[in-house]
Amino acid sequence: MKILVCISKTPDTTAKIAFKNGNTQFEENGVQWIINPYDEWYALIRAIELKEKDASTVLHLINVGGAESDPIIRKALALGGDEAIRVNTTNLSDSFYVASQIAEAAKSGAYDLIFTGKETIDYNGSSIGGMVAELLDLPYVSLATKFELNGTTATITREIEGGEEVNEVPLPVVVSCQKGVAEARIPNMRGIMSARTKPLKVVEPVAADTLTSIKSFELPPPKAGVKIISTDNMAELVRLLHEEAKVI
Amino acid sequence: MSVLILADQTEGHFKKTALEALSYGAKLAEQLNTTAEALVLGTVNEDLASLGKYGVKKVHHAANEALNIVDAQVYTKVIAEAVNATGANVVVLSHNNTGRAIAARLSVRLKAALAPAAVSLPDTSDGFVVKKVVFSGKASANVSLNTDIKIISLNQNAFKIAAGEGTAEVVSLNISVEPGKIKVTATDKVTGEIPLTEATRVVSGGRGLKGPENWGILEDLAKALDAATACSRPVADSNWRPHHEHVGQTGIAIAPNLYVAVGISGAIQHLAGVNRSKVIVVINKDAEAPFFKAADYGVVGDIFEVLPKLTEEVKKLKGIV
Ligand SMILES: Cc1cc2nc3c(=O)[nH]c(=O)nc-3n(C[C@H](O)[C@H](O)[C@H](O)COP(=O)(O)OP(=O)(O)OC[C@H]3O[C@@H](n4cnc5c(N)ncnc54)[C@H](O)[C@@H]3O)c2cc1C
C-alpha cells in the first residue's frame, strides 16, 4: 500500500488578514504558518492510522511550495510519514498549476491512495483533489467523513446534498478529507526527533499552464456598529428584524 | 456561445442551489448578450419546461438512470460532452458538496479556468473577473479567468433566485454514460431539517448553553423563525450537537440572511465561517464578548431569560400561538 498526502501551508487561523501592493498581495509579515488544518487533522492523521494498522504501508507527503514550506513539512513528518516531496515553486495562485505538479509526482510514485484536505483555509478552492483525480483519470470521493480500507477496496462515507452516502470504490482513488475521518493529534518527542532525519526531496516543477490569475483582494466593508437592545424589550428586536433588517 | 448551467437535482427535485445557479446563469447570459441553457442529468420528477421561468431558453436533459448517482468522474465526462455539443463557453454550477468536486474535474477536462466559491457576476470590463471568497470568508479575491471556456461554481446563498415568466424548450440529450467505479451502498438523508448551507435563517448555540439538555429553548426559537440550527466547534467536539452543525473556519461556512448567535464568544475561527451572514444578532451575557463587534443587533443578557422571551415575540409577529 502506497499513500500520498497533499499538505498545504496556510496562515494560522488567528492571522491578521491584510494586503499590500495595492491589494494585490497577501501581507505575510508577522504571519505564523501552519499545515492546512484539514490536511493535518484529517488527511494526514487518517493516513498515519492506516500505516499503524499495516506497517508495510509506505506514506509520502507532498507539498508544492518554496523553501518556506520546509518547517511545516517537518512538522507533518513529526506526526508521521516516511518521506516528503517538495515541488519547488512559488507559483501557487493557480490550482491547475499546483494540481499538475502533484499529479506528475503521483504518476511516478504509483500510489494506491491520494489524500487531500477538504479545502485550504486560505484559497478555499476545494479544487486540488478533483483536479489531481481528473489528471490521473482516477475516481474521486470528496468530503469524506469516514474512511475504511478492506484489501483493495475503500469504503468511504461522504457528504452529499442534504446527507451522507456510503461509497465503495476500488483503489487507486483520490479522497478529500474532513471532520470525522480522524481525530487531530499532536506530535510526540520521538516523532519530532525522527522527523529531522526523514528524507525531504526537493524536485523542480514540470511545465504546466496557469488558467487563472488573482487581480486583487478585498476586505469586507466594516460593520456599521452593533445596536444593543435591552433584555426586557424583545418586541423591539423582533420589530427591527422585521421592519429594518427585513430578515423575518 | 452560450451559458450552460448545471441544474443539479436530488431525488428528482431541484433544490435551492439549482435555482440560484439558474438565476445567476441567466443574468450572466444577459450580461454577455448570449443565451442561457440548462443541463439536467438523471431522472427528474419536475416539469423541465418550467425552468424557463428562471431565464433559460433551453433545457438539455440526459435522463440516463446511471446519473442519479453523482459520481464526479462520470458527471464530468457527460458535462464536457454537453459543453461541446452546445458550444457553451461558460459553465455555471453550484459550489455545493457535489458541485465543487465536479467543477474541479471539469476544469481539467475542458482546460477551462475555474472560479470556485464565486460570489458575484463577473466584471467583464477588462477580461473576465469573478469575485470569490478567500481566507475562509475574511476576505475576497478578484480572480481573472484566462481561458476561452470558463467555469463558475457559485457559492450557496450568494445570489438571489429570480423567477419570472417563461417556458423553456426541452431537448433530450443522447449521451452514452460509462458506468463509474464508485458503488453507492447506503444513503442517509437528513430529513425534515433544513440543510444548514441552504438555510436563509440560522440559530446557533455555543458553550454558553451549558449542556445538550438546554438546546430545547434554542430549537424553539429556530422553529418559530423557520431557521436551521448550528453550533460552535467545542459544542460539536463535546458531542452536544452533531458534527454537521459545526460552523466556522474548520466546520462549514454559511451565509444566511439572519444568523442568531446564542452564548458564542465570537472567536476569530468561528467568525470566519459566519461573517458573510447578512444580519447577525448576538445574545451573550458578557458585554465584552468579541462577537458584538461583528454583530448588527446585540442583547447583553442571560440566554435562559432572553431566549424564551424572544421566541414569544417572534411567535406573536408570525401569529403563531
Ligand atoms: C485551528 C482552530 C480552528 C478552530 N475552528 C473553529 C470553528 O470552525 N468553529 C468554532 O466555532 N470554533 C473554532 N475554533 C475554536 C474557537 O477558537 C473558540 O474556542 C470557540 O469558537 C469557542 O466556542 P464558544 O463560543 O461556544 O465557547 P466560549 O468561547 O466558551 O464562549 C461561550 C460564550 O457564552 C457566553 N455565555 C455563557 N453563559 C451564558 C449565559 N447564561 N447567557 C449568555 N451568554 C452566556 C460567554 O460570555 C461566552 O462569550 C477553532 C480553534 C482553533 C485553534
Coordinates of C-alpha atoms and ligand atoms in Angstrom, one line a residue:
Chain A
M1 CA 0.0 0.0 0.0
K2 CA 1.4 3.4 -1.0
I3 CA -0.3 6.6 0.2
L4 CA 0.4 10.2 -0.8
V5 CA -0.9 13.0 1.4
C6 CA -1.1 16.5 0.0
I7 CA 0.0 19.1 2.5
S8 CA -0.6 22.8 2.1
K9 CA 0.9 25.7 4.1
T10 CA -1.6 28.2 5.3
P11 CA -1.7 31.2 7.7
D12 CA -2.5 30.4 11.3
T13 CA -6.3 30.7 11.9
T14 CA -5.8 33.8 14.1
A15 CA -3.5 35.5 11.5
K16 CA -4.4 39.1 10.6
I17 CA -5.6 39.2 7.1
A18 CA -4.2 42.3 5.3
F19 CA -3.0 43.0 1.8
K20 CA -0.1 45.0 0.2
N21 CA 1.0 46.5 -3.1
G22 CA -2.4 48.0 -4.0
N23 CA -4.2 45.0 -2.5
T24 CA -2.6 42.6 -5.0
Q25 CA -0.6 40.5 -2.4
F26 CA -1.2 39.0 1.0
E27 CA 0.7 40.7 3.7
E28 CA 2.8 37.8 5.1
N29 CA 4.7 40.0 7.6
G30 CA 4.2 38.7 11.1
V31 CA 2.1 35.7 9.9
Q32 CA 2.6 32.3 11.6
W33 CA 2.3 29.4 9.1
I34 CA 0.6 26.1 9.8
I35 CA -0.3 22.9 8.0
N36 CA -3.7 23.5 6.5
P37 CA -5.9 22.1 9.3
Y38 CA -8.0 19.8 7.0
D39 CA -4.7 18.3 5.6
E40 CA -3.2 17.8 9.0
W41 CA -6.1 16.8 11.3
Y42 CA -7.9 14.6 8.9
A43 CA -6.0 13.6 5.7
L44 CA -2.6 13.1 7.4
I45 CA -3.8 11.5 10.6
R46 CA -6.0 9.0 8.8
A47 CA -3.1 8.0 6.6
I48 CA -0.9 7.6 9.7
E49 CA -3.6 5.4 11.3
L50 CA -3.6 3.2 8.1
K51 CA 0.2 2.8 8.4
E52 CA -0.1 2.0 12.1
K53 CA -2.5 -0.8 11.2
D54 CA -0.4 -2.1 8.3
A55 CA 3.3 -1.4 8.9
S56 CA 4.2 -2.3 5.3
T57 CA 2.4 0.9 4.2
V58 CA 4.5 3.5 2.5
L59 CA 3.4 7.0 3.4
H60 CA 4.7 10.0 1.4
L61 CA 3.8 13.6 1.9
I62 CA 3.8 16.2 -0.9
N63 CA 3.9 20.0 -0.7
V64 CA 4.0 22.4 -3.7
G65 CA 5.9 25.4 -2.4
G66 CA 9.1 27.2 -1.8
A67 CA 11.7 26.6 1.0
E68 CA 9.5 28.5 3.4
S69 CA 7.3 25.3 3.4
D70 CA 10.0 23.2 5.0
P71 CA 9.1 23.9 8.7
I72 CA 5.5 22.8 8.1
I73 CA 6.7 19.8 6.1
R74 CA 9.0 18.8 9.1
K75 CA 6.1 19.2 11.4
A76 CA 4.0 16.9 9.3
L77 CA 6.8 14.4 9.2
A78 CA 6.9 14.6 13.0
L79 CA 3.3 13.4 13.1
G80 CA 4.2 10.5 10.8
G81 CA 5.1 9.6 7.2
D82 CA 8.2 8.1 5.7
E83 CA 9.4 10.9 3.5
A84 CA 8.3 14.1 1.9
I85 CA 8.5 15.6 -1.6
R86 CA 8.5 19.4 -2.1
V87 CA 7.9 20.7 -5.6
N88 CA 10.0 23.8 -5.6
T89 CA 7.9 26.7 -6.9
T90 CA 6.3 29.9 -5.5
N91 CA 3.8 30.0 -8.4
L92 CA 0.9 28.9 -6.2
S93 CA -2.1 31.1 -7.1
D94 CA -3.5 28.8 -9.8
S95 CA -5.0 25.5 -8.7
F96 CA -4.5 23.9 -12.1
Y97 CA -0.8 24.6 -12.0
V98 CA -0.5 23.2 -8.4
A99 CA -2.6 20.1 -9.2
S100 CA -0.5 19.4 -12.3
Q101 CA 2.7 19.3 -10.1
I102 CA 1.0 16.9 -7.7
A103 CA -0.3 14.7 -10.5
E104 CA 3.2 14.5 -12.0
A105 CA 4.8 13.3 -8.8
A106 CA 1.9 10.9 -8.1
K107 CA 2.3 9.3 -11.5
S108 CA 5.9 8.3 -10.9
G109 CA 5.0 7.1 -7.3
A110 CA 2.2 4.8 -8.3
Y111 CA 0.1 5.5 -5.2
D112 CA -2.9 3.5 -4.2
L113 CA -4.4 6.3 -2.2
I114 CA -4.1 10.1 -2.6
F115 CA -5.5 12.2 0.3
T116 CA -6.1 15.9 0.4
G117 CA -7.9 18.1 2.9
K118 CA -11.5 19.3 2.1
E119 CA -10.1 22.7 1.1
T120 CA -7.4 25.1 2.2
I121 CA -8.4 27.8 4.7
D122 CA -6.7 30.5 2.6
Y123 CA -7.8 30.0 -1.0
N124 CA -10.9 27.9 -0.2
G125 CA -10.8 26.4 -3.7
S126 CA -11.8 22.8 -2.8
S127 CA -10.2 22.0 -6.2
I128 CA -6.9 20.2 -5.9
G129 CA -8.2 16.7 -5.2
G130 CA -10.7 16.8 -8.1
M131 CA -8.1 18.2 -10.4
V132 CA -5.5 15.6 -9.5
A133 CA -8.1 12.8 -9.9
E134 CA -9.0 14.1 -13.4
L135 CA -5.4 14.5 -14.4
L136 CA -4.8 10.9 -13.4
D137 CA -8.2 9.6 -14.6
L138 CA -8.9 8.2 -11.1
P139 CA -12.2 8.2 -9.2
Y140 CA -12.6 11.0 -6.6
V141 CA -14.5 10.8 -3.4
S142 CA -14.9 14.3 -2.0
L143 CA -15.8 15.5 1.6
A144 CA -15.1 12.1 3.2
T145 CA -16.3 11.8 6.9
K146 CA -15.2 8.2 7.3
F147 CA -12.6 6.1 5.5
E148 CA -12.1 2.3 5.8
L149 CA -9.9 0.0 3.8
N150 CA -10.7 -3.6 3.0
G151 CA -7.9 -5.0 0.9
T152 CA -8.0 -3.1 -2.4
T153 CA -11.4 -1.6 -1.8
A154 CA -12.1 1.6 0.1
T155 CA -15.4 2.1 2.0
I156 CA -15.9 5.9 2.3
T157 CA -18.7 7.9 3.8
R158 CA -19.0 11.2 2.0
E159 CA -21.2 14.3 2.4
I160 CA -23.7 14.8 -0.4
E161 CA -26.6 17.3 -0.7
G162 CA -28.7 17.1 2.5
G163 CA -27.0 14.0 3.9
E164 CA -24.4 11.3 3.6
E165 CA -23.7 8.4 1.3
V166 CA -21.5 5.3 1.6
N167 CA -19.3 4.6 -1.4
E168 CA -17.3 1.5 -2.2
V169 CA -14.5 2.2 -4.6
P170 CA -11.6 0.1 -5.9
L171 CA -8.1 1.6 -5.4
P172 CA -6.5 3.7 -6.6
V173 CA -8.6 6.6 -5.6
V174 CA -8.3 10.3 -4.6
V175 CA -10.1 11.3 -1.4
S176 CA -10.7 14.8 0.2
C177 CA -11.0 14.5 3.9
Q178 CA -12.9 16.5 6.5
K179 CA -14.1 16.2 10.1
G180 CA -15.0 12.7 11.2
V181 CA -12.3 10.9 9.2
A182 CA -9.8 11.1 12.1
E183 CA -9.1 12.9 15.3
A184 CA -6.3 15.5 15.5
R185 CA -3.1 14.6 17.4
I186 CA 0.0 16.4 18.5
P187 CA 3.4 15.1 17.6
N188 CA 5.4 13.3 20.3
M189 CA 9.1 13.8 21.1
R190 CA 10.1 10.7 19.2
G191 CA 8.3 11.9 16.2
I192 CA 9.9 15.3 16.4
M193 CA 13.4 13.8 16.7
S194 CA 12.9 11.3 13.8
A195 CA 11.4 14.0 11.5
R196 CA 14.8 15.7 11.3
T197 CA 16.4 12.7 9.5
K198 CA 13.5 11.7 7.3
P199 CA 14.1 12.4 3.6
L200 CA 12.7 15.7 2.3
K201 CA 13.2 15.5 -1.5
V202 CA 13.1 18.8 -3.4
V203 CA 12.1 18.4 -7.0
E204 CA 11.7 21.1 -9.7
P205 CA 8.3 21.8 -11.1
V206 CA 7.2 20.5 -14.6
A207 CA 6.0 22.9 -17.2
A208 CA 2.2 23.4 -16.7
D209 CA -0.3 26.1 -17.7
T210 CA -1.9 28.6 -15.4
L211 CA -5.5 29.2 -16.2
T212 CA -6.3 31.9 -13.7
S213 CA -4.7 34.9 -12.0
I214 CA -5.6 36.9 -9.0
K215 CA -6.1 40.6 -9.9
S216 CA -6.8 41.9 -6.4
F217 CA -8.0 41.2 -2.9
E218 CA -10.7 43.0 -0.9
L219 CA -11.6 43.1 2.8
P220 CA -15.3 43.2 3.7
P221 CA -16.6 46.6 4.5
P222 CA -16.6 47.3 8.3
K223 CA -19.8 46.7 10.1
A224 CA -21.8 49.9 11.0
G225 CA -21.7 49.0 14.7
V226 CA -24.0 47.0 16.9
K227 CA -27.4 48.2 18.1
I228 CA -27.9 47.0 21.6
I229 CA -31.4 46.1 22.6
S230 CA -32.4 45.7 26.3
T231 CA -33.3 42.3 27.6
D232 CA -36.8 43.4 28.5
N233 CA -37.6 44.7 25.0
M234 CA -37.5 41.6 22.8
A235 CA -40.6 43.0 20.9
E236 CA -38.3 45.8 19.7
L237 CA -35.7 43.3 18.5
V238 CA -38.3 41.5 16.6
R239 CA -39.7 44.7 15.1
L240 CA -36.1 45.7 14.0
L241 CA -35.5 42.3 12.4
H242 CA -38.9 42.6 10.6
E243 CA -39.0 46.2 9.6
E244 CA -35.5 47.5 9.5
A245 CA -33.4 44.4 8.6
K246 CA -36.3 42.7 6.8
V247 CA -35.0 39.2 7.6
I248 CA -38.0 37.8 9.3
Chain B
M1 CA -21.6 30.9 -27.4
S2 CA -24.0 30.3 -24.5
V3 CA -24.0 29.9 -20.8
L4 CA -24.7 26.3 -19.7
I5 CA -26.0 25.8 -16.2
L6 CA -26.0 22.5 -14.4
A7 CA -29.3 22.4 -12.6
D8 CA -28.5 19.8 -10.0
Q9 CA -31.2 17.6 -8.7
T10 CA -31.6 15.5 -5.6
E11 CA -34.0 12.6 -5.8
G12 CA -35.7 14.1 -8.8
H13 CA -36.2 17.6 -7.5
F14 CA -34.4 20.9 -7.9
K15 CA -33.1 22.3 -4.7
K16 CA -32.4 25.9 -3.9
T17 CA -28.8 25.6 -5.2
A18 CA -30.0 24.7 -8.7
L19 CA -32.4 27.7 -8.8
E20 CA -29.6 30.0 -7.6
A21 CA -27.3 28.7 -10.3
L22 CA -30.0 29.1 -13.0
S23 CA -30.9 32.6 -11.9
Y24 CA -27.2 33.5 -11.9
G25 CA -26.5 31.9 -15.3
A26 CA -29.5 33.7 -16.8
K27 CA -28.3 37.1 -15.5
L28 CA -24.8 36.3 -16.8
A29 CA -26.1 35.4 -20.3
E30 CA -27.9 38.7 -20.4
Q31 CA -24.7 40.5 -19.4
L32 CA -22.8 38.6 -22.2
N33 CA -25.5 39.1 -24.8
T34 CA -26.0 35.4 -25.2
T35 CA -28.5 32.7 -24.2
A36 CA -28.7 30.7 -21.0
E37 CA -29.3 26.9 -21.3
A38 CA -29.8 24.4 -18.5
L39 CA -28.3 20.9 -18.3
V40 CA -30.3 18.3 -16.2
L41 CA -28.8 14.9 -15.5
G42 CA -30.7 11.8 -14.3
T43 CA -34.3 11.1 -13.6
V44 CA -36.4 14.1 -12.6
N45 CA -40.0 14.4 -11.4
E46 CA -40.4 18.0 -12.3
D47 CA -41.7 19.9 -15.3
L48 CA -38.5 20.8 -17.1
A49 CA -40.1 23.4 -19.4
S50 CA -41.0 25.5 -16.3
L51 CA -37.3 26.1 -15.7
G52 CA -37.8 28.7 -18.3
K53 CA -39.1 31.0 -15.6
Y54 CA -35.6 31.4 -14.3
G55 CA -34.5 32.7 -17.7
V56 CA -33.2 29.7 -19.5
K57 CA -34.2 29.2 -23.1
K58 CA -33.4 25.5 -23.5
V59 CA -33.2 22.6 -21.1
H60 CA -30.9 19.7 -22.2
H61 CA -31.9 16.6 -20.4
A62 CA -29.8 13.4 -20.2
A63 CA -32.2 11.1 -18.5
N64 CA -29.8 8.2 -18.0
E65 CA -30.5 6.5 -14.7
A66 CA -26.8 6.0 -14.1
L67 CA -26.7 9.7 -13.5
N68 CA -28.9 9.5 -10.4
I69 CA -25.6 8.9 -8.5
V70 CA -23.4 11.9 -8.5
D71 CA -20.0 10.4 -9.4
A72 CA -17.9 13.4 -10.3
Q73 CA -15.9 11.3 -12.8
V74 CA -19.0 10.2 -14.7
Y75 CA -20.6 13.6 -14.5
T76 CA -17.5 15.4 -15.8
K77 CA -17.5 13.3 -19.0
V78 CA -21.1 13.9 -19.6
I79 CA -21.0 17.7 -18.9
A80 CA -17.9 18.0 -21.1
E81 CA -19.7 16.4 -23.9
A82 CA -22.7 18.6 -23.4
V83 CA -20.4 21.7 -23.5
N84 CA -19.0 20.5 -26.8
A85 CA -22.4 19.7 -28.2
T86 CA -24.0 23.1 -27.2
G87 CA -20.9 25.2 -27.8
A88 CA -21.2 26.7 -24.4
N89 CA -18.3 29.0 -23.3
V90 CA -19.3 29.5 -19.7
V91 CA -20.4 26.7 -17.4
V92 CA -22.2 27.6 -14.1
L93 CA -22.8 25.1 -11.3
S94 CA -23.4 25.3 -7.5
H95 CA -20.4 25.1 -5.1
N96 CA -22.3 22.7 -3.0
N97 CA -21.0 19.3 -1.7
T98 CA -21.1 17.6 -5.1
G99 CA -20.8 20.6 -7.4
R100 CA -17.4 21.6 -6.2
A101 CA -16.0 18.1 -7.0
I102 CA -17.4 18.2 -10.5
A103 CA -16.2 21.8 -11.1
A104 CA -12.6 20.9 -10.3
R105 CA -12.6 17.8 -12.6
L106 CA -14.3 19.7 -15.4
S107 CA -11.7 22.5 -15.2
V108 CA -9.0 19.9 -16.1
R109 CA -11.1 18.1 -18.7
L110 CA -12.0 21.2 -20.6
K111 CA -8.8 23.0 -19.8
A112 CA -11.1 25.8 -18.5
A113 CA -10.3 28.3 -15.8
L114 CA -12.4 27.8 -12.7
A115 CA -13.7 30.3 -10.1
P116 CA -14.7 28.2 -7.1
A117 CA -16.8 29.7 -4.3
A118 CA -17.8 32.6 -6.5
V119 CA -20.0 35.3 -5.0
S120 CA -20.5 37.8 -7.8
L121 CA -21.3 38.1 -11.5
P122 CA -18.1 38.7 -13.5
D123 CA -16.6 42.1 -14.2
T124 CA -16.1 41.9 -18.0
S125 CA -14.8 45.5 -18.4
D126 CA -11.3 44.1 -18.6
G127 CA -11.2 40.4 -19.2
F128 CA -13.5 38.1 -17.1
V129 CA -13.0 38.7 -13.4
V130 CA -15.1 36.9 -10.7
K131 CA -15.1 37.6 -7.0
K132 CA -14.6 34.6 -4.8
V133 CA -14.4 34.0 -1.1
V134 CA -10.8 33.6 0.3
F135 CA -9.3 33.3 3.8
S136 CA -12.5 31.4 4.9
G137 CA -14.7 34.5 4.5
K138 CA -12.3 37.0 6.0
A139 CA -11.6 38.5 2.5
S140 CA -12.5 38.1 -1.2
A141 CA -10.3 37.8 -4.3
N142 CA -11.0 39.0 -7.8
V143 CA -9.9 36.1 -10.0
S144 CA -9.3 36.5 -13.7
L145 CA -10.4 33.5 -15.8
N146 CA -7.9 33.4 -18.7
T147 CA -9.2 30.7 -20.9
D148 CA -11.8 30.6 -23.7
I149 CA -14.2 28.4 -21.7
K150 CA -14.8 29.5 -18.1
I151 CA -16.3 27.6 -15.1
I152 CA -18.0 29.3 -12.3
S153 CA -19.0 27.4 -9.2
L154 CA -21.4 29.6 -7.3
N155 CA -21.4 29.8 -3.5
Q156 CA -24.6 29.0 -1.8
N157 CA -26.8 31.9 -0.7
A158 CA -24.6 34.3 -2.8
F159 CA -27.2 35.0 -5.5
K160 CA -30.9 35.7 -5.2
I161 CA -33.3 33.4 -7.0
A162 CA -35.1 35.4 -9.7
A163 CA -38.3 33.8 -11.1
G164 CA -40.3 35.4 -13.8
E165 CA -42.4 34.1 -16.7
G166 CA -41.4 31.8 -19.5
T167 CA -41.1 28.2 -20.6
A168 CA -38.0 26.5 -21.9
E169 CA -37.7 24.2 -24.9
V170 CA -36.8 20.7 -23.6
V171 CA -34.3 18.7 -25.6
S172 CA -33.2 15.3 -24.7
L173 CA -29.5 14.8 -24.8
N174 CA -28.4 11.4 -26.1
I175 CA -25.1 10.8 -24.4
S176 CA -23.7 7.4 -23.6
V177 CA -22.8 7.1 -20.0
E178 CA -19.9 4.9 -19.0
P179 CA -20.5 3.4 -15.5
G180 CA -18.3 4.8 -12.8
K181 CA -16.1 3.0 -10.4
I182 CA -18.0 4.2 -7.3
K183 CA -20.7 2.0 -5.9
V184 CA -23.2 3.6 -3.5
T185 CA -24.1 1.1 -0.8
A186 CA -26.1 3.3 1.6
T187 CA -27.6 6.8 1.7
D188 CA -28.5 8.7 4.8
K189 CA -30.5 11.8 4.1
V190 CA -31.2 14.2 7.0
T191 CA -35.0 14.5 6.6
G192 CA -37.2 17.2 7.9
E193 CA -34.4 19.5 8.8
I194 CA -33.4 22.5 6.7
P195 CA -29.8 21.8 5.4
L196 CA -27.6 24.4 7.1
T197 CA -25.9 25.6 3.9
E198 CA -29.2 26.3 2.3
A199 CA -30.9 27.9 5.2
T200 CA -31.8 31.6 5.0
R201 CA -32.0 31.8 8.8
V202 CA -29.8 30.1 11.3
V203 CA -29.9 29.9 15.1
S204 CA -26.6 28.8 16.5
G205 CA -25.5 27.8 20.0
G206 CA -22.2 27.9 21.9
R207 CA -20.8 26.7 25.2
G208 CA -22.9 29.4 26.9
L209 CA -25.9 27.0 26.7
K210 CA -24.0 24.8 29.3
G211 CA -25.1 21.4 28.0
P212 CA -27.1 19.5 25.4
E213 CA -30.1 19.3 27.7
N214 CA -30.6 23.0 27.2
W215 CA -31.0 23.0 23.4
G216 CA -34.8 22.9 23.7
I217 CA -35.1 26.7 24.1
L218 CA -32.8 27.2 21.1
E219 CA -34.8 24.8 19.0
D220 CA -38.0 26.6 19.9
L221 CA -36.6 29.8 18.6
A222 CA -35.3 28.1 15.5
K223 CA -38.7 26.6 14.9
A224 CA -40.5 29.9 15.3
L225 CA -38.1 31.6 12.9
D226 CA -38.2 28.7 10.4
A227 CA -34.4 28.5 10.9
A228 CA -31.8 25.8 10.8
T229 CA -29.7 25.1 13.9
A230 CA -25.9 25.3 14.1
C231 CA -23.2 25.3 16.8
S232 CA -19.7 26.3 17.7
R233 CA -16.8 23.9 17.5
P234 CA -16.4 23.0 21.2
V235 CA -20.2 22.2 21.2
A236 CA -19.8 19.6 18.4
D237 CA -16.5 18.3 19.8
S238 CA -18.2 17.6 23.1
N239 CA -20.9 15.8 21.2
W240 CA -23.6 18.1 22.5
R241 CA -24.7 18.5 18.9
P242 CA -24.0 16.6 15.6
H243 CA -20.8 17.4 13.7
H244 CA -22.7 18.6 10.7
E245 CA -23.9 21.6 12.7
H246 CA -20.3 22.8 13.4
V247 CA -19.8 26.2 11.7
G248 CA -16.6 28.2 11.4
Q249 CA -13.2 28.1 9.8
T250 CA -12.8 24.4 10.3
G251 CA -16.5 23.5 10.0
I252 CA -18.8 24.7 7.4
A253 CA -19.1 28.3 6.1
I254 CA -22.5 29.7 5.8
A255 CA -24.0 33.0 4.6
P256 CA -27.6 33.1 5.7
N257 CA -29.7 36.3 5.8
L258 CA -30.0 36.0 9.5
Y259 CA -27.6 34.4 12.0
V260 CA -28.5 34.4 15.6
A261 CA -25.5 33.6 17.9
V262 CA -26.5 32.3 21.3
G263 CA -23.8 32.0 24.0
I264 CA -21.0 32.1 21.5
S265 CA -18.0 34.3 22.3
G266 CA -17.1 35.1 18.7
A267 CA -13.6 33.7 18.3
I268 CA -11.9 34.6 15.1
Q269 CA -12.2 31.0 13.8
H270 CA -15.9 31.0 14.5
L271 CA -16.5 34.3 12.8
A272 CA -14.6 33.2 9.7
G273 CA -17.5 30.8 8.9
V274 CA -20.4 33.1 9.6
N275 CA -19.3 36.7 8.9
R276 CA -20.8 36.7 5.4
S277 CA -24.3 36.4 7.0
K278 CA -26.3 39.5 6.0
V279 CA -27.6 40.2 9.5
I280 CA -26.0 39.0 12.8
V281 CA -27.8 39.0 16.2
V282 CA -25.7 38.2 19.2
I283 CA -27.1 37.2 22.6
N284 CA -24.4 37.0 25.3
K285 CA -24.2 37.9 28.9
D286 CA -20.7 39.3 28.5
A287 CA -20.8 42.8 27.0
E288 CA -17.1 42.5 26.1
A289 CA -17.6 39.3 24.1
P290 CA -15.8 39.8 20.7
F291 CA -18.9 38.7 18.8
F292 CA -20.6 42.1 19.5
K293 CA -18.0 43.8 17.2
A294 CA -19.2 41.7 14.3
A295 CA -22.9 42.0 15.1
D296 CA -25.7 44.2 13.8
Y297 CA -28.0 43.7 16.8
G298 CA -27.0 42.6 20.3
V299 CA -28.6 41.6 23.5
V300 CA -26.4 41.7 26.6
G301 CA -28.1 39.2 28.9
D302 CA -28.7 35.7 30.1
I303 CA -29.7 33.2 27.5
F304 CA -32.1 31.4 29.7
E305 CA -34.0 34.6 30.3
V306 CA -33.7 36.2 26.9
L307 CA -34.4 33.3 24.5
P308 CA -37.9 32.3 25.7
K309 CA -39.0 36.0 25.5
L310 CA -37.6 36.4 22.1
T311 CA -39.3 33.2 20.9
E312 CA -42.6 34.6 22.3
E313 CA -42.3 37.8 20.4
V314 CA -41.4 36.1 17.1
K315 CA -44.5 33.9 17.5
K316 CA -46.6 37.0 18.1
L317 CA -45.3 38.6 14.9
K318 CA -46.0 35.4 12.9
G319 CA -49.4 34.9 14.5
I320 CA -48.3 31.5 16.0
V321 CA -50.0 30.8 19.3
Ligands
LIG1 C1 -7.2 26.0 14.5 C2 -8.5 26.3 15.2 C3 -9.7 26.2 14.4 C4 -11.0 26.4 15.0 N1 -12.1 26.3 14.3 C5 -13.3 26.7 14.8 C6 -14.5 26.6 14.1 O1 -14.5 26.3 12.9 N2 -15.7 27.0 14.7 C7 -15.7 27.4 16.0 O2 -16.8 27.7 16.5 N3 -14.6 27.5 16.7 C8 -13.4 27.1 16.2 N4 -12.3 27.1 17.0 C9 -12.4 27.4 18.4 C10 -12.5 28.8 18.8 O3 -11.2 29.4 18.9 C11 -13.3 29.0 20.1 O4 -12.6 28.3 21.1 C12 -14.7 28.6 20.0 O5 -15.4 29.1 18.9 C13 -15.5 29.0 21.3 O6 -16.8 28.4 21.3 P1 -17.9 29.1 22.1 O7 -18.1 30.5 21.7 O8 -19.1 28.2 22.0 O9 -17.4 29.0 23.6 P2 -16.8 30.1 24.6 O10 -15.6 30.8 24.0 O11 -16.6 29.4 25.9 O12 -17.9 31.1 24.7 C14 -19.1 30.9 25.4 C15 -19.8 32.3 25.5 O13 -21.1 32.1 26.1 C16 -21.3 33.2 26.9 N5 -22.3 32.8 28.0 C17 -22.0 31.8 29.0 N6 -23.1 31.7 29.7 C18 -24.1 32.5 29.2 C19 -25.4 32.7 29.6 N7 -26.0 32.1 30.6 N8 -26.1 33.7 28.9 C20 -25.5 34.3 27.8 N9 -24.2 34.1 27.4 C21 -23.5 33.2 28.1 C22 -20.0 33.6 27.5 O14 -20.0 35.0 27.8 C23 -19.1 33.4 26.3 O15 -18.9 34.5 25.5 C24 -11.0 26.9 16.4 C25 -9.8 27.0 17.1 C26 -8.6 26.7 16.5 C27 -7.3 26.9 17.3

